[in-house]
Short mmCIF file of C-alpha atoms and ligand atoms in Angstrom, two decimals:
data_model
loop_
_atom_site.label_atom_id
_atom_site.label_comp_id
_atom_site.label_asym_id
_atom_site.label_seq_id
_atom_site.Cartn_x
_atom_site.Cartn_y
_atom_site.Cartn_z
CA MET A 1 -25.70 18.39 -4.86
CA GLU A 2 -25.73 17.31 -1.30
CA LEU A 3 -22.24 16.26 0.35
CA ASP A 4 -21.47 13.95 2.90
CA ILE A 5 -19.29 15.41 5.67
CA ALA A 6 -19.07 14.47 9.39
CA ARG A 7 -17.94 17.06 11.42
CA ASP A 8 -15.00 16.09 14.05
CA ALA A 9 -14.76 12.65 12.86
CA GLU A 10 -13.13 9.97 14.39
CA LEU A 11 -10.51 8.23 12.11
CA SER A 12 -9.77 4.98 14.08
CA ASP A 13 -12.59 3.10 11.85
CA CYS A 14 -11.16 4.62 8.34
CA ASN A 15 -7.36 2.60 8.84
CA THR A 16 -6.42 -0.52 8.80
CA MET A 17 -4.40 -0.11 12.10
CA ARG A 18 -7.18 1.58 14.04
CA VAL A 19 -5.14 4.40 14.61
CA GLN A 20 -6.97 6.85 17.07
CA ALA A 21 -7.03 10.35 15.46
CA ARG A 22 -9.63 12.73 14.97
CA THR A 23 -9.98 14.98 11.48
CA GLY A 24 -12.15 18.50 11.52
CA ALA A 25 -14.25 17.16 8.71
CA LEU A 26 -14.57 14.01 6.80
CA VAL A 27 -15.74 14.04 3.46
CA ARG A 28 -17.01 10.90 1.28
CA ILE A 29 -17.30 11.55 -2.52
CA HIS A 30 -19.57 8.86 -3.73
CA SER A 31 -19.98 10.26 -7.57
CA THR A 32 -18.39 12.61 -10.07
CA GLU A 33 -21.66 15.18 -9.36
CA GLN A 34 -19.95 15.22 -5.59
CA LEU A 35 -16.75 15.80 -6.59
CA ARG A 36 -17.99 18.51 -8.73
CA ALA A 37 -20.16 20.21 -6.32
CA LEU A 38 -16.68 20.08 -3.75
CA SER A 39 -14.76 21.57 -6.16
CA GLU A 40 -17.35 24.42 -6.61
CA ARG A 41 -17.55 24.62 -2.84
CA TRP A 42 -13.59 25.05 -2.57
CA VAL A 43 -13.42 27.77 -5.24
CA GLY A 44 -10.22 29.93 -4.66
CA ASP A 45 -10.22 27.93 -0.98
CA PHE A 46 -8.41 24.89 -1.67
CA ASP A 47 -4.87 24.29 0.12
CA PRO A 48 -3.72 20.82 -0.64
CA GLY A 49 -1.53 21.05 2.53
CA THR A 50 -4.29 20.88 4.66
CA VAL A 51 -6.21 18.18 3.11
CA ARG A 52 -5.83 14.56 3.14
CA LEU A 53 -7.08 11.74 1.06
CA LEU A 54 -7.87 8.59 2.68
CA GLY A 55 -8.49 5.16 0.68
CA GLN A 56 -9.46 2.42 2.83
CA GLY A 57 -6.40 3.36 4.93
CA SER A 58 -4.36 0.53 4.60
CA ASN A 59 -0.86 2.17 4.28
CA SER A 60 -1.48 5.42 6.38
CA ILE A 61 -0.68 6.34 10.04
CA PRO A 62 -2.94 9.12 10.49
CA CYS A 63 -2.77 11.73 13.29
CA ASP A 64 -5.09 14.43 14.36
CA TRP A 65 -5.97 16.22 11.20
CA PRO A 66 -7.47 19.80 11.98
CA GLY A 67 -8.26 20.20 8.50
CA ALA A 68 -10.40 17.66 6.07
CA VAL A 69 -9.82 14.21 5.46
CA VAL A 70 -11.78 13.05 1.91
CA GLN A 71 -12.43 9.40 1.15
CA LEU A 72 -13.15 9.05 -2.67
CA ARG A 73 -15.41 6.15 -3.49
CA LEU A 74 -16.15 6.00 -6.74
CA GLY A 75 -16.66 2.55 -8.04
CA GLY A 76 -16.90 1.15 -11.59
CA ILE A 77 -15.32 -1.78 -13.29
CA GLU A 78 -15.48 -1.32 -17.24
CA VAL A 79 -13.51 -3.03 -20.39
CA LEU A 80 -12.19 0.10 -22.47
CA ASP A 81 -10.41 -2.20 -24.99
CA GLU A 82 -10.12 -5.64 -25.96
CA GLY A 83 -7.25 -6.78 -27.97
CA GLU A 84 -5.93 -10.66 -29.00
CA ARG A 85 -3.41 -10.10 -26.19
CA LEU A 86 -4.80 -8.05 -23.80
CA VAL A 87 -7.80 -6.26 -22.51
CA ARG A 88 -7.55 -2.42 -21.18
CA VAL A 89 -10.08 -2.26 -18.16
CA ARG A 90 -10.55 1.25 -16.24
CA ILE A 91 -11.43 0.78 -12.16
CA GLY A 92 -12.90 2.79 -10.16
CA ALA A 93 -10.72 4.67 -6.76
CA GLY A 94 -13.13 3.38 -4.55
CA GLU A 95 -13.28 -0.38 -5.32
CA ASP A 96 -11.72 -2.47 -3.29
CA TRP A 97 -7.91 -4.14 -4.38
CA PRO A 98 -8.56 -7.73 -2.82
CA SER A 99 -12.09 -8.10 -4.75
CA LEU A 100 -10.76 -6.80 -7.97
CA VAL A 101 -8.15 -9.26 -8.00
CA ARG A 102 -10.65 -11.98 -7.94
CA THR A 103 -13.06 -10.40 -10.49
CA ALA A 104 -10.14 -10.19 -12.69
CA LEU A 105 -9.71 -13.76 -12.43
CA GLU A 106 -13.00 -14.86 -12.64
CA ARG A 107 -13.43 -13.13 -15.74
CA GLY A 108 -10.31 -14.57 -17.29
CA TRP A 109 -8.47 -11.27 -17.17
CA TYR A 110 -4.75 -12.33 -16.23
CA GLY A 111 -1.74 -10.88 -14.35
CA LEU A 112 -2.96 -9.57 -11.02
CA GLU A 113 -2.89 -13.18 -9.16
CA ASN A 114 0.31 -12.27 -7.04
CA LEU A 115 -1.10 -9.39 -6.03
CA ALA A 116 -3.98 -10.86 -4.08
CA MET A 117 -5.46 -10.28 -0.80
CA ILE A 118 -3.51 -6.93 -0.32
CA PRO A 119 -5.58 -4.75 1.73
CA GLY A 120 -6.57 -1.41 0.35
CA SER A 121 -8.37 0.59 -2.43
CA VAL A 122 -7.88 0.59 -6.02
CA GLY A 123 -6.90 4.35 -5.81
CA ALA A 124 -4.50 3.73 -3.20
CA ALA A 125 -2.38 1.02 -5.48
CA PRO A 126 -0.34 3.24 -7.82
CA VAL A 127 0.19 5.43 -5.08
CA GLN A 128 3.19 3.55 -3.94
CA ASN A 129 3.08 1.02 -6.63
CA ILE A 130 1.66 -1.96 -4.39
CA GLY A 131 3.82 -5.25 -4.98
CA ALA A 132 4.18 -8.60 -3.96
CA TYR A 133 5.30 -12.41 -5.06
CA GLY A 134 7.51 -11.06 -7.57
CA VAL A 135 4.51 -8.48 -9.60
CA GLU A 136 4.39 -4.71 -8.84
CA LEU A 137 1.35 -2.67 -10.16
CA SER A 138 3.73 -1.11 -12.68
CA ASP A 139 3.89 -4.45 -14.40
CA ARG A 140 -0.31 -4.02 -15.55
CA LEU A 141 -0.85 -0.53 -15.12
CA ALA A 142 -1.32 1.31 -18.32
CA ALA A 143 -2.78 4.93 -16.88
CA VAL A 144 -4.12 6.94 -13.83
CA GLU A 145 -7.27 9.40 -14.44
CA VAL A 146 -6.55 12.13 -11.78
CA PHE A 147 -8.42 15.56 -10.92
CA ASP A 148 -5.86 17.67 -10.19
CA TRP A 149 -6.43 20.94 -7.95
CA SER A 150 -3.92 23.07 -9.67
CA ASP A 151 -6.13 23.58 -12.55
CA ARG A 152 -9.09 21.93 -11.25
CA THR A 153 -9.00 19.46 -14.35
CA ARG A 154 -9.78 15.58 -14.66
CA ARG A 155 -6.43 14.37 -16.73
CA LEU A 156 -5.45 10.92 -17.69
CA ILE A 157 -1.71 10.39 -16.85
CA PRO A 158 0.30 7.61 -18.49
CA ALA A 159 1.62 5.27 -16.21
CA ASP A 160 5.64 5.96 -17.83
CA GLU A 161 5.04 9.72 -16.52
CA LEU A 162 4.30 8.53 -12.65
CA GLN A 163 8.17 7.60 -11.30
CA LEU A 164 6.82 3.93 -10.33
CA GLY A 165 9.40 2.84 -8.04
CA TYR A 166 9.71 0.12 -5.13
CA ARG A 167 7.08 1.07 -3.04
CA THR A 168 6.60 4.69 -4.54
CA SER A 169 5.41 6.78 -7.59
CA ARG A 170 5.18 10.81 -8.21
CA LEU A 171 1.87 10.28 -6.71
CA ARG A 172 3.21 9.74 -3.29
CA GLY A 173 3.73 13.37 -2.13
CA ALA A 174 1.29 15.07 -4.75
CA GLN A 175 -0.93 16.38 -2.18
CA GLY A 176 -3.49 18.27 -4.99
CA VAL A 177 -3.61 15.14 -7.34
CA TRP A 178 -6.39 12.67 -6.63
CA VAL A 179 -6.01 9.51 -8.46
CA LEU A 180 -10.09 9.03 -9.77
CA ALA A 181 -9.43 5.45 -11.23
CA ILE A 182 -7.16 3.36 -13.08
CA HIS A 183 -6.20 1.92 -16.47
CA LEU A 184 -4.73 -1.89 -16.27
CA ASP A 185 -3.73 -3.72 -19.17
CA LEU A 186 -4.40 -7.78 -18.41
CA LEU A 187 -3.50 -10.83 -20.17
CA ARG A 188 -6.12 -12.81 -21.65
CA CYS A 189 -3.86 -16.07 -22.00
CA PRO A 190 -1.95 -17.03 -18.52
CA ASP A 191 1.39 -15.82 -18.25
CA VAL A 192 2.28 -16.73 -14.52
CA VAL A 193 5.12 -15.49 -12.44
CA THR A 194 6.67 -17.60 -10.21
CA ASP A 195 10.08 -17.35 -9.28
CA TYR A 196 9.52 -15.65 -5.79
CA PRO A 197 11.40 -18.26 -3.51
CA SER A 198 8.54 -18.75 -0.84
CA LEU A 199 5.79 -18.75 -3.60
CA LEU A 200 7.90 -21.57 -5.86
CA GLU A 201 8.24 -23.34 -2.59
CA GLU A 202 4.47 -23.40 -1.90
CA LEU A 203 3.36 -24.13 -5.74
CA GLU A 204 5.68 -27.02 -5.24
CA ARG A 205 4.48 -27.93 -1.89
CA ARG A 206 0.78 -28.03 -3.24
CA SER A 207 1.46 -29.76 -6.24
CA GLY A 208 3.13 -32.70 -4.61
CA GLY A 209 6.72 -31.38 -5.85
CA GLY A 210 6.17 -34.16 -8.77
CA SER A 211 3.98 -31.95 -11.67
CA ALA A 212 5.91 -30.44 -14.22
CA ALA A 213 2.88 -28.28 -15.80
CA ARG A 214 3.18 -24.63 -15.33
CA PRO A 215 0.56 -23.67 -12.66
CA THR A 216 -2.61 -21.87 -13.22
CA PRO A 217 -3.54 -17.96 -12.62
CA GLU A 218 -6.01 -19.46 -10.40
CA ALA A 219 -3.23 -22.18 -8.53
CA VAL A 220 -0.90 -19.24 -8.01
CA PHE A 221 -3.67 -16.92 -6.84
CA GLU A 222 -4.44 -20.13 -4.03
CA ALA A 223 -1.01 -20.19 -2.96
CA VAL A 224 -0.22 -16.63 -2.72
CA CYS A 225 -3.61 -16.26 -0.38
CA ALA A 226 -2.65 -19.44 1.37
CA LEU A 227 1.14 -18.04 2.32
CA ARG A 228 -0.24 -14.42 3.30
CA GLY A 229 -2.93 -16.33 5.39
CA ARG A 230 -0.22 -17.96 7.29
CA LYS A 231 2.66 -15.29 7.79
CA LEU A 232 1.13 -12.01 7.61
CA PRO A 233 -1.92 -10.83 10.16
CA ASP A 234 -5.46 -10.01 9.09
CA TRP A 235 -5.96 -6.49 9.92
CA ARG A 236 -9.56 -7.30 11.01
CA ARG A 237 -8.50 -9.40 13.94
CA HIS A 238 -5.06 -8.00 14.31
CA PRO A 239 -5.20 -4.19 12.93
CA ASN A 240 -1.72 -3.23 11.13
CA ALA A 241 -0.70 -1.38 8.21
CA GLY A 242 1.35 -3.91 6.63
CA SER A 243 5.04 -4.07 6.08
CA PHE A 244 5.91 -1.23 8.29
CA PHE A 245 9.40 -0.44 6.68
CA HIS A 246 10.69 -0.90 3.11
CA ASN A 247 13.47 -3.43 2.67
CA PRO A 248 16.54 -1.74 2.33
CA GLU A 249 18.40 -1.53 -0.66
CA VAL A 250 22.34 -1.46 -0.35
CA ASP A 251 25.24 -0.97 -2.94
CA ARG A 252 28.08 -3.84 -3.84
CA ALA A 253 30.14 -2.53 -1.24
CA GLU A 254 27.90 -2.63 2.01
CA ALA A 255 26.48 -5.86 0.28
CA GLU A 256 29.54 -7.89 0.87
CA ARG A 257 30.57 -5.78 4.19
CA LEU A 258 27.06 -7.30 5.26
CA ALA A 259 27.36 -11.17 3.74
CA ALA A 260 31.00 -11.13 5.57
CA ALA A 261 29.39 -10.44 8.71
CA PHE A 262 26.14 -12.05 8.35
CA PRO A 263 26.57 -15.22 5.93
CA ASP A 264 23.03 -16.53 6.13
CA LEU A 265 21.66 -12.60 5.34
CA PRO A 266 18.88 -13.32 2.41
CA ARG A 267 19.29 -10.86 -0.56
CA TRP A 268 18.30 -10.32 -4.07
CA PRO A 269 20.13 -8.33 -6.40
CA VAL A 270 18.20 -4.90 -7.62
CA PRO A 271 19.89 -2.43 -10.35
CA GLU A 272 21.86 -0.40 -8.17
CA GLY A 273 23.03 -3.08 -5.62
CA TRP A 274 21.17 -5.60 -3.66
CA ARG A 275 18.13 -5.19 -1.58
CA VAL A 276 17.91 -7.22 1.74
CA PRO A 277 14.78 -7.81 3.96
CA ALA A 278 13.98 -5.90 7.06
CA GLY A 279 11.69 -8.21 8.67
CA TRP A 280 14.72 -10.51 8.73
CA LEU A 281 16.81 -7.65 10.08
CA LEU A 282 14.66 -6.91 12.84
CA GLU A 283 14.45 -10.78 13.86
CA ARG A 284 17.87 -10.73 13.97
CA CYS A 285 17.89 -7.98 16.26
CA GLY A 286 15.13 -9.79 18.54
CA TRP A 287 12.35 -7.51 17.66
CA ARG A 288 9.80 -10.45 16.23
CA GLY A 289 7.22 -10.59 19.04
CA ARG A 290 8.40 -7.44 20.86
CA ARG A 291 5.74 -5.29 22.48
CA SER A 292 5.13 -1.83 23.85
CA GLY A 293 1.57 -1.53 25.34
CA PRO A 294 -0.72 -2.18 22.40
CA LEU A 295 1.65 -2.89 19.69
CA GLU A 296 3.54 -6.01 18.59
CA PHE A 297 6.32 -6.27 16.12
CA TRP A 298 4.26 -9.51 14.64
CA ARG A 299 5.28 -13.01 16.12
CA ASP A 300 5.12 -14.47 12.94
CA HIS A 301 6.84 -12.13 10.86
CA ALA A 302 8.43 -8.99 12.88
CA LEU A 303 8.18 -6.86 9.21
CA THR A 304 4.23 -6.03 10.57
CA LEU A 305 3.62 -3.68 13.28
CA VAL A 306 0.44 -4.56 14.84
CA ASN A 307 -1.97 -2.70 17.13
CA HIS A 308 -3.66 -5.23 19.54
CA GLY A 309 -6.33 -2.22 20.75
CA GLY A 310 -6.30 0.38 23.48
CA ALA A 311 -5.57 4.00 22.31
CA ALA A 312 -2.67 3.67 20.10
CA SER A 313 -1.76 6.75 18.72
CA SER A 314 0.54 7.79 15.68
CA SER A 315 2.92 9.38 18.06
CA GLU A 316 3.26 5.99 20.32
CA ILE A 317 3.99 4.16 16.97
CA ILE A 318 6.61 6.43 15.92
CA GLU A 319 8.08 6.10 19.28
CA PHE A 320 8.58 2.16 19.00
CA ALA A 321 9.38 2.24 15.90
CA ARG A 322 12.25 4.30 16.30
CA GLN A 323 13.45 2.04 18.85
CA ALA A 324 13.56 -0.75 16.43
CA MET A 325 15.26 1.52 13.72
CA ASP A 326 17.61 2.18 16.64
CA ALA A 327 18.12 -1.39 16.97
CA VAL A 328 18.60 -2.36 13.38
CA GLN A 329 21.26 0.64 12.98
CA LYS A 330 23.15 -0.49 16.00
CA THR A 331 23.39 -3.97 15.08
CA PHE A 332 23.55 -3.85 10.93
CA GLY A 333 24.71 0.15 10.30
CA LEU A 334 21.64 0.30 8.28
CA ALA A 335 18.83 2.65 8.32
CA LEU A 336 15.17 1.59 7.77
CA THR A 337 12.62 3.64 6.18
CA VAL A 338 9.14 3.69 7.25
CA GLU A 339 6.99 2.61 4.19
CA PRO A 340 2.98 3.65 5.11
CA MET A 341 2.70 7.57 4.89
CA LEU A 342 3.03 8.68 8.01
CA TRP A 343 0.57 12.18 8.48
CA GLU A 344 2.31 13.76 11.44
CA ALA A 345 5.44 14.35 8.96
CA GLU A 346 2.75 16.86 7.64
CA ARG A 347 0.63 17.84 10.27
CA LEU A 348 2.28 21.64 11.09
CA ASN A 349 1.24 24.73 9.67
CA LEU A 350 -2.41 23.52 8.60
CA LYS A 351 -4.77 25.99 8.19
CA ARG A 352 -8.76 25.17 8.08
CA PRO A 353 -10.25 24.63 4.97
CA GLN A 354 -13.91 25.96 4.33
CA THR A 355 -16.19 22.91 3.65
CA GLN A 356 -19.41 24.98 3.82
N1 EPU B 1 12.02 -12.68 7.36
C1 EPU B 1 12.24 -12.73 8.66
N2 EPU B 1 11.97 -12.62 9.65
C2 EPU B 1 10.58 -12.00 9.61
C3 EPU B 1 10.18 -11.69 8.42
C4 EPU B 1 10.87 -12.33 7.36
O1 EPU B 1 13.73 -13.75 8.34
O2 EPU B 1 10.06 -11.79 10.63
C5 EPU B 1 12.66 -12.84 5.83
C6 EPU B 1 11.60 -13.94 5.19
O3 EPU B 1 12.25 -15.39 5.86
C7 EPU B 1 12.49 -14.12 3.69
C8 EPU B 1 12.36 -12.79 3.92
O4 EPU B 1 12.32 -11.91 5.41
O5 EPU B 1 13.55 -14.44 3.81
C9 EPU B 1 11.49 -11.81 3.02
O6 EPU B 1 10.15 -12.01 3.73
P1 EPU B 1 8.68 -12.01 3.00
O7 EPU B 1 8.88 -12.92 1.62
O8 EPU B 1 7.67 -12.49 3.98
O9 EPU B 1 8.60 -10.52 2.43
P2 EPU B 1 9.26 -9.14 3.19
O10 EPU B 1 10.20 -8.80 2.28
O11 EPU B 1 8.67 -9.20 4.39
C10 EPU B 1 7.79 -8.07 1.23
C11 EPU B 1 6.87 -6.74 1.05
C12 EPU B 1 5.36 -7.32 0.85
C13 EPU B 1 5.21 -8.58 0.08
C14 EPU B 1 6.13 -9.53 0.95
C15 EPU B 1 5.60 -10.97 -0.57
C16 EPU B 1 8.02 -4.65 1.20
C17 EPU B 1 8.07 -3.94 2.34
N3 EPU B 1 7.33 -5.86 1.45
O12 EPU B 1 7.56 -8.15 2.24
O13 EPU B 1 4.53 -6.09 1.15
O14 EPU B 1 3.62 -8.42 0.45
O15 EPU B 1 7.39 -9.13 0.21
O16 EPU B 1 5.87 -10.01 -1.99
O17 EPU B 1 8.76 -4.68 0.51
C18 EPU B 1 3.61 -4.29 1.81
O18 EPU B 1 4.18 -3.62 1.08
O19 EPU B 1 2.72 -3.93 2.88
C19 EPU B 1 3.61 -5.69 1.77
C20 EPU B 1 2.99 -6.49 2.55
#
């Protein structure tokens, strides 16, 4: 079985922020036969520390990677089971997330509409437990199919064993566990989630404010697309990796201190305390629209870091992000954490894997 391997490959076309970086070998896997061929080639020689998995690169900041980078292009959307209330669907890791949301809606499988237009591949979705406008993938995820390099077997992991949390899961640090497909439980009857404040506002605006009827999933989908289109830069024109920082969580005492000092700080309760929006914190520090070379904390939404072109590298991005983090720390006493995966943190001590 022929493997699709490009030696000494450029990665800027493989990530949505167009970060410049090179890898020793870019391996694209289009079928389970190719995955088997790769596992046979790497018999006894697979070191998870030297291999990075990349979906569409919409949540990764790559750096030069002397080992190998693997893209899983396994496709397919298939119904596994259909009950009265739910339909269980299996989706290959290489499918495009935004297209899946659209397809699901067209087929009358509901529950993904709030997650419209999130760039990326299906396989990456459970790794960071994607979420938007009041819904997280964990609300719909039943299980993931993985290939585990520790024993070279395929396994099905139920969602409740994945430690899914806010933009995180057990899969996030597990380099030798590759998601091959996900299983979702989707709704056969609409049951929309509309309590996210800006979504509710958009729906009311669109219905003229007078309609008492519950919005349809299609209306929620359209409203989410309109909101994202207005606020968030499209990575095809303004390369970016989505939200660059997590929204920090603070305990009750900290929330009270902040609310006293900044009465207009938006915040919402979470089980352990409160979450506050990093975009608001950055804007308040004067970082909305701030530029350094090709980089800009987006003029319409400070939480997105845009690369306007040129040779933005991982180190330049980290340096600029660090300055923003320092500003937030100084003004609010809060530590921001970077949301996309920073490869630079894991580059040390690599050895080249055997790819031929
Ligand atoms: N805000 C500002 N200034 C800004 C940006 C935001 O004041 O420059 C304020 C907004 O006015 C609002 C609050 O911050 O009061 C929250 O903003 P928004 O609703 O746009 O959401 P977010 O917290 O910035 C999060 C997710 C997004 C997701 C949206 C909608 C994280 C890290 N980000 O952003 O997810 O689309 O909510 O649910 O949780 C992503 O993870 O990459 C991502 C885009």
